[in-house]
PDB file of C-alpha atoms in Angstrom:
ATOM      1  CA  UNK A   1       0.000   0.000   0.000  1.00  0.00           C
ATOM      2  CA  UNK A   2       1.414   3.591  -0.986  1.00  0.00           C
ATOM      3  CA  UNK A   3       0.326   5.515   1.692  1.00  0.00           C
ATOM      4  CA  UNK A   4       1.804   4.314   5.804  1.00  0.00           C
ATOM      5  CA  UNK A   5      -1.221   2.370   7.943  1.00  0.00           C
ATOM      6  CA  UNK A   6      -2.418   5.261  10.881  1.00  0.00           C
ATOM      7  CA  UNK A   7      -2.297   2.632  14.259  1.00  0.00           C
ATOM      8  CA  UNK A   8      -6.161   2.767  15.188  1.00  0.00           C
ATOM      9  CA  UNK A   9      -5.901   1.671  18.956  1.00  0.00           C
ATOM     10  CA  UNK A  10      -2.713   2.030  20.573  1.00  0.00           C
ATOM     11  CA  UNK A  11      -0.159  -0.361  21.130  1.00  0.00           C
ATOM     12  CA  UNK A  12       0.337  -3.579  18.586  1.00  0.00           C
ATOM     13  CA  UNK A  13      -2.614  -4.819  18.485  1.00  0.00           C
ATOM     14  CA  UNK A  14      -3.727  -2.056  17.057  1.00  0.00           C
ATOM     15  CA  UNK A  15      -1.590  -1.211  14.205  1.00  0.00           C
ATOM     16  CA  UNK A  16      -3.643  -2.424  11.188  1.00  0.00           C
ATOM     17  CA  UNK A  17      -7.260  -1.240  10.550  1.00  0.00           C
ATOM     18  CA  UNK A  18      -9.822  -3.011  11.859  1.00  0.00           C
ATOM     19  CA  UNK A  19     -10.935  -4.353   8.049  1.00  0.00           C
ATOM     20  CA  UNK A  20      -7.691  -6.175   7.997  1.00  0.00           C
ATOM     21  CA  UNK A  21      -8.373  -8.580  11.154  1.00  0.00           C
ATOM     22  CA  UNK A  22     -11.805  -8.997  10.024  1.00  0.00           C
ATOM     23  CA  UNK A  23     -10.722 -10.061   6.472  1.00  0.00           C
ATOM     24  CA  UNK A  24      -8.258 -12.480   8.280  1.00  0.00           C
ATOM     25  CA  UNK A  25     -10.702 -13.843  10.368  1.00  0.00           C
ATOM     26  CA  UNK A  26     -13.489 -14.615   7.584  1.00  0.00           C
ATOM     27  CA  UNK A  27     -16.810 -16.367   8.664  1.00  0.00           C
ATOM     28  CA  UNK A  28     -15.812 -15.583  12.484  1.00  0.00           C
ATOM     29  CA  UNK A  29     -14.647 -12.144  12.147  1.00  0.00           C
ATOM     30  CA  UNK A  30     -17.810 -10.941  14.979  1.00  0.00           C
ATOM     31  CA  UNK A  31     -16.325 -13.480  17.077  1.00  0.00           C
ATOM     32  CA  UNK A  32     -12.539 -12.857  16.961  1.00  0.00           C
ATOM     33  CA  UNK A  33     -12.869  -9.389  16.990  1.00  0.00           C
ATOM     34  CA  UNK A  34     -14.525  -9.521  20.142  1.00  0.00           C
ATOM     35  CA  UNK A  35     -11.968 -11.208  21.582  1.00  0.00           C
ATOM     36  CA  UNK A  36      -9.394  -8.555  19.971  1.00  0.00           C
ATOM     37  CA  UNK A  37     -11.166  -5.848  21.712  1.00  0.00           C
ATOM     38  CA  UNK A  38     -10.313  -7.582  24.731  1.00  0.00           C
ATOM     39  CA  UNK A  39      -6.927  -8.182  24.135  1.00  0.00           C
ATOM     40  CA  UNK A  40      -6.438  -4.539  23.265  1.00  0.00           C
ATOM     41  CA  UNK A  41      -8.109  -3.646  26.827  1.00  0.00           C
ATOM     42  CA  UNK A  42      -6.161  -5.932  28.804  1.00  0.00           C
ATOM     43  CA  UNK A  43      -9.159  -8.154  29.433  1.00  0.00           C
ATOM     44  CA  UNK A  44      -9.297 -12.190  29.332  1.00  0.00           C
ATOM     45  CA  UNK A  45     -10.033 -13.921  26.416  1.00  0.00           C
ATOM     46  CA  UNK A  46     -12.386 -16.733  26.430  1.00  0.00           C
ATOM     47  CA  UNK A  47     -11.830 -20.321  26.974  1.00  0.00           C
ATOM     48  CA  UNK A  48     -11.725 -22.043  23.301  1.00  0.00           C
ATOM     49  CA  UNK A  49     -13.954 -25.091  23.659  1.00  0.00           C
ATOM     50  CA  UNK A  50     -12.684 -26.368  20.647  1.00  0.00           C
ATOM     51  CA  UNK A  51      -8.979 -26.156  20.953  1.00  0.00           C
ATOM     52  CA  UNK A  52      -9.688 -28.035  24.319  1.00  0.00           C
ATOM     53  CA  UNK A  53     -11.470 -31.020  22.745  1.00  0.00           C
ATOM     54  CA  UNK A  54      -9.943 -30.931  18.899  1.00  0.00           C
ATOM     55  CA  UNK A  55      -6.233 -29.362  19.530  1.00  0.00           C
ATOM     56  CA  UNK A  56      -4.565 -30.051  16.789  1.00  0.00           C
ATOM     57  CA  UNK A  57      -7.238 -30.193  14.235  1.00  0.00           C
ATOM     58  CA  UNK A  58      -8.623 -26.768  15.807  1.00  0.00           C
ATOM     59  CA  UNK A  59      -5.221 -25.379  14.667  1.00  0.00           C
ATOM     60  CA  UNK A  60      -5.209 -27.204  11.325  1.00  0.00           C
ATOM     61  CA  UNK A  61      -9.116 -25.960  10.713  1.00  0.00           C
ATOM     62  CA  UNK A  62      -7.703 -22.192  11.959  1.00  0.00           C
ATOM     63  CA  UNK A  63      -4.391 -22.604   9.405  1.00  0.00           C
ATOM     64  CA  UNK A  64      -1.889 -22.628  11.599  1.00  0.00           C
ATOM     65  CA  UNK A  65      -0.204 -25.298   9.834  1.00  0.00           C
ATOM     66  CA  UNK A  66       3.584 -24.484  11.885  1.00  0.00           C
ATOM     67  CA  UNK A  67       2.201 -23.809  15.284  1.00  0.00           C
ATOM     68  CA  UNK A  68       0.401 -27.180  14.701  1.00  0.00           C
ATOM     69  CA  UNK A  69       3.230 -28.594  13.657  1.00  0.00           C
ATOM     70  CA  UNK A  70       5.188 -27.596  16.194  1.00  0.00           C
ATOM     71  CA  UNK A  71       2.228 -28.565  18.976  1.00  0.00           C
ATOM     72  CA  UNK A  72       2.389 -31.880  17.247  1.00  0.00           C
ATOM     73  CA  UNK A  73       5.940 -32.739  18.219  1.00  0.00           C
ATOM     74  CA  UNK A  74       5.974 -31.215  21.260  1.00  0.00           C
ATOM     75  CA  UNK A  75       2.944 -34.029  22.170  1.00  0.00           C
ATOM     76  CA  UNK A  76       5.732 -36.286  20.635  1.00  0.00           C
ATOM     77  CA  UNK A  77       8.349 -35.332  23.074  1.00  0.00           C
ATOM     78  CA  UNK A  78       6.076 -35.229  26.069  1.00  0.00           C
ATOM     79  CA  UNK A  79       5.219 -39.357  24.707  1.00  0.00           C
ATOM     80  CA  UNK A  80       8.828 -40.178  24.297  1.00  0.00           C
ATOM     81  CA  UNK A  81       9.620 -39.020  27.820  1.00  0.00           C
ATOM     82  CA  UNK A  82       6.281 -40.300  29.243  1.00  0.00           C
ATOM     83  CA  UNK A  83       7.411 -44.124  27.936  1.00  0.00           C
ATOM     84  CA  UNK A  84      11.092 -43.447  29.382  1.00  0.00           C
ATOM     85  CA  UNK A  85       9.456 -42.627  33.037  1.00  0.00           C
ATOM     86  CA  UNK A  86       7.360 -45.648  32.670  1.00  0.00           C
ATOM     87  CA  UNK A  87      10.438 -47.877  31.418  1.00  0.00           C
ATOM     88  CA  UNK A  88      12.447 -46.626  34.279  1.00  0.00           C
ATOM     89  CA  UNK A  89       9.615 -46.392  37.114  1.00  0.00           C
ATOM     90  CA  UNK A  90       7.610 -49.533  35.789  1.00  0.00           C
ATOM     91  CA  UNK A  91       4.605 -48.343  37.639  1.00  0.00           C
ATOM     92  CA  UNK A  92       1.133 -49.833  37.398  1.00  0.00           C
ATOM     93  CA  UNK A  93      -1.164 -49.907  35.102  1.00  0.00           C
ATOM     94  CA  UNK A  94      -3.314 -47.549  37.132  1.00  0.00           C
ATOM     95  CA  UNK A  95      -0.693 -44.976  37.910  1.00  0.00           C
ATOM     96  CA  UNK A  96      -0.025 -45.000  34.402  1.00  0.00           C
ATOM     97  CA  UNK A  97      -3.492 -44.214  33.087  1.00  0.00           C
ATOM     98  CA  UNK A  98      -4.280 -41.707  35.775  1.00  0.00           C
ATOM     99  CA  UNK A  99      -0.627 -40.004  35.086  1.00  0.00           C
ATOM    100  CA  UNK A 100      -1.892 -40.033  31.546  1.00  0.00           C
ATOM    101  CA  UNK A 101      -5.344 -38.323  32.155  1.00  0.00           C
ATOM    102  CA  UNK A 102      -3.449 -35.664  34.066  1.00  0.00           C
ATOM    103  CA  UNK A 103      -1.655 -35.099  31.012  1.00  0.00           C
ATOM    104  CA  UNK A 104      -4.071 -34.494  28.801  1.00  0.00           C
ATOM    105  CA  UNK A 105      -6.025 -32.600  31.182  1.00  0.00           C
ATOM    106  CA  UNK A 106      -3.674 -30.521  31.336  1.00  0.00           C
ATOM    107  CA  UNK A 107      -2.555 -29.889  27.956  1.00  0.00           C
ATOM    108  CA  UNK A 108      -5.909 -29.656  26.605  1.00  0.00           C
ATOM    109  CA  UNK A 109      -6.510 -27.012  29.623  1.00  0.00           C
ATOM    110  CA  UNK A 110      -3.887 -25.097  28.208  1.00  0.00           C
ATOM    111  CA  UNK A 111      -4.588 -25.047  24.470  1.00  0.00           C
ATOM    112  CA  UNK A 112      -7.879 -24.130  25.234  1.00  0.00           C
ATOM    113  CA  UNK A 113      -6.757 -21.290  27.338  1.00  0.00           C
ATOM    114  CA  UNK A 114      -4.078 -20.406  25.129  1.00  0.00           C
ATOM    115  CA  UNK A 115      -5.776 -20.455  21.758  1.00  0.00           C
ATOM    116  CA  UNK A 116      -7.324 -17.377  20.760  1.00  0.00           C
ATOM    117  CA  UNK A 117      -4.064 -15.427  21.928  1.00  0.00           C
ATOM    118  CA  UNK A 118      -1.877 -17.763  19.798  1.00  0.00           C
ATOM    119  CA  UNK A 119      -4.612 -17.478  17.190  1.00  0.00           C
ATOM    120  CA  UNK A 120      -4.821 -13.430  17.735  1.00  0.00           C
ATOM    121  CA  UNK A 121      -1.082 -13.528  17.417  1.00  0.00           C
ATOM    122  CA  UNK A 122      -1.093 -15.992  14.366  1.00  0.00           C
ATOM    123  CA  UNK A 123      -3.051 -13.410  12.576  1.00  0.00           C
ATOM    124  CA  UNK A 124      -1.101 -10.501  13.346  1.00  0.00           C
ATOM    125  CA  UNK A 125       1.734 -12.048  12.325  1.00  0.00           C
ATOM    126  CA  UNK A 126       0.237 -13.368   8.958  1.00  0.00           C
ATOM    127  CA  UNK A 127      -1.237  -9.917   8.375  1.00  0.00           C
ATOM    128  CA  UNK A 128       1.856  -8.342   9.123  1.00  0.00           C
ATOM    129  CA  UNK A 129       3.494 -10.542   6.643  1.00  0.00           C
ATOM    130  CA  UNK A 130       1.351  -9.462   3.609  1.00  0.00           C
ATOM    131  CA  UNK A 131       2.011  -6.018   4.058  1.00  0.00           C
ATOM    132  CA  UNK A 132       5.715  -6.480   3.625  1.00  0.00           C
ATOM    133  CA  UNK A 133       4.810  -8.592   0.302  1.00  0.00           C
ATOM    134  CA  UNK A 134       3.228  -6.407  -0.991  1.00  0.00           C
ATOM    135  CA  UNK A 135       4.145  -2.915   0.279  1.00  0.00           C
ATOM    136  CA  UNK A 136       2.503  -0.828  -2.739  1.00  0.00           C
ATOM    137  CA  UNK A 137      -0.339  -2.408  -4.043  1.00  0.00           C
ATOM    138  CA  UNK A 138      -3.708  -1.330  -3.750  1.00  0.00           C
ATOM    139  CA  UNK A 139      -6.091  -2.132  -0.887  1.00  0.00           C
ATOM    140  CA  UNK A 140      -7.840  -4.964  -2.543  1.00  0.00           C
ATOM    141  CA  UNK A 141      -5.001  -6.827  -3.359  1.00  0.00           C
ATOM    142  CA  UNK A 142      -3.853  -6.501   0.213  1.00  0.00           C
ATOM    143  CA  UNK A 143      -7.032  -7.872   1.622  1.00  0.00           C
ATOM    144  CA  UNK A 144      -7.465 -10.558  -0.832  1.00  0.00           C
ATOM    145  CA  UNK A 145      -4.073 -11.571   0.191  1.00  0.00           C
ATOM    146  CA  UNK A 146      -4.726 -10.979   4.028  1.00  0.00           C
ATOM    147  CA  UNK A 147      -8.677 -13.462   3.051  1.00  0.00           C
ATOM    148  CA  UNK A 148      -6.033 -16.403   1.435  1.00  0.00           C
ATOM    149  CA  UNK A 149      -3.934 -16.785   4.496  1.00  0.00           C
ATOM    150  CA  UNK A 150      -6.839 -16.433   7.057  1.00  0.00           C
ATOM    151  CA  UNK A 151     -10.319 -18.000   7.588  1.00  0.00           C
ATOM    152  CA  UNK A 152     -10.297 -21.661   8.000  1.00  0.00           C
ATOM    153  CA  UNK A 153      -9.867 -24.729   6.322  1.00  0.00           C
ATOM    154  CA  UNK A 154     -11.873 -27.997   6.094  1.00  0.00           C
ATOM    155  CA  UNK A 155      -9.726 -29.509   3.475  1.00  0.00           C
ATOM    156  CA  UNK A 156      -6.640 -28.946   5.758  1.00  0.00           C
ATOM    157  CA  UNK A 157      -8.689 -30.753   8.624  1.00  0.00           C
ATOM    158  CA  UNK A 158      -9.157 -33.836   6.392  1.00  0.00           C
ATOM    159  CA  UNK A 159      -5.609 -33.856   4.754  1.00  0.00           C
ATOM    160  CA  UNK A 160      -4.325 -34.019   8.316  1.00  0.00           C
ATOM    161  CA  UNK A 161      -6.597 -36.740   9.603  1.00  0.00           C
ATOM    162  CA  UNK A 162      -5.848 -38.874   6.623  1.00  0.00           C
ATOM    163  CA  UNK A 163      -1.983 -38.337   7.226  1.00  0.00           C
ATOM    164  CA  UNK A 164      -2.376 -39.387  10.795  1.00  0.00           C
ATOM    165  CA  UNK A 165      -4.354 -42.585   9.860  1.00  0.00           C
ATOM    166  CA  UNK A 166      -1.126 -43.142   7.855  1.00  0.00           C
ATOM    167  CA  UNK A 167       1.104 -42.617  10.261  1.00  0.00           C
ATOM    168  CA  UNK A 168      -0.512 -44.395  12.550  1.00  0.00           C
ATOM    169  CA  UNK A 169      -0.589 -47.574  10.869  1.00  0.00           C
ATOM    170  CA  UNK A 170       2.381 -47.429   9.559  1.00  0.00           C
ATOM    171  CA  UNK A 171       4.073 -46.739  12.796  1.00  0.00           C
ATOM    172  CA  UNK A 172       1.965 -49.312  14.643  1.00  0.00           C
ATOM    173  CA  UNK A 173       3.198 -52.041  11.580  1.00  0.00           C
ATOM    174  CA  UNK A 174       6.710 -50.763  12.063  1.00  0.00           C
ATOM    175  CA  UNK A 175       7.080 -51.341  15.624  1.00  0.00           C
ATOM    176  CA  UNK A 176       4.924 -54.562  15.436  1.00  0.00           C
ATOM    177  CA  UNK A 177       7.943 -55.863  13.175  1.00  0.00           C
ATOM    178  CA  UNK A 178      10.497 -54.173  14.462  1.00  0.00           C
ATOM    179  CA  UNK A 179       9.599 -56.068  18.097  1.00  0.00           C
ATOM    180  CA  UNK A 180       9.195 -59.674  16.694  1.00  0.00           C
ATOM    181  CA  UNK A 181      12.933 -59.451  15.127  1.00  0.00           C
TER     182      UNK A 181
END
């Protein structure tokens, strides 16, 4: 864009106009920028339901394919060490299933209290990123640009369920023959 973006509310959550974030946000552009508005006033953001119960398919669905990503092996650290603990502890059955619901409790409790900010911050980022793309063209470029990387995706959500039916059998056939060598 020729002409430099006036910040609308102060500090930086507020240095794109409000069209921008809504543009990102697509079909839920009343809801998120609710939630905006209370970032920018210091105020908590809601509890995300659906990050709680779907976590990694919330962020596929909400395209943040790298923060997903990066969730994802995270989860596959935290399942690595989990198994170590185990191998070295050998506890029960029990302890190990109640160790395990703690777990997820606990992660889930924080991805749905952490989502909209990472989501907010996701946006900003992405919108932030267009503008340096594409530092003179005209408005409607810049929000069709800002509409491609935002919004959600279905087809993302089913890609990434397919891959992990993949993965999973081919890593449960793997170590199947890998322990009867």
């Amino acid at each position: 864009m020729d002409d430099q973006l006036e910040p609308i509310h102060p500090g930086p959550w507020g240095e794109f106009p409000d069209r921008y974030w809504s543009t990102y946000f697509g079909d839920e552009a009343t809801y998120y920028m609710a939630e905006l508005g209370r970032l920018r006033t210091g105020q908590s953001l809601d509890f995300r339901w659906a990050a709680f119960f779907l976590s990694m398919l919330w962020m596929v669905y909400r395209r943040m394919y790298v923060i997903a990503a990066c969730a994802m092996g995270l989860v596959l650290l935290e399942s690595t060490l989990e198994e170590a603990l185990y191998a070295l502890l050998a506890p029960g059955k029990l302890a190990q299933s109640v160790f395990e619901l703690l777990i997820s409790l606990a992660v889930n409790t924080a991805m749905g209290y952490y989502a909209n900010r990472v989501y907010l911050w996701d946006a900003r980022r992405n919108i932030r990123q267009v503008l340096v793309e594409l530092p003179h063209a005209h408005e409607a470029e810049v929000l069709a640009a800002i509409a491609r990387r935002g919004g959600s995706s279905m087809g993302a959500v089913l890609v990434f369920l397919a891959l992990s039916v993949v993965a999973g059998i081919a890593l449960t056939s793997g170590l199947s023959s890998f322990f009867t060598l």
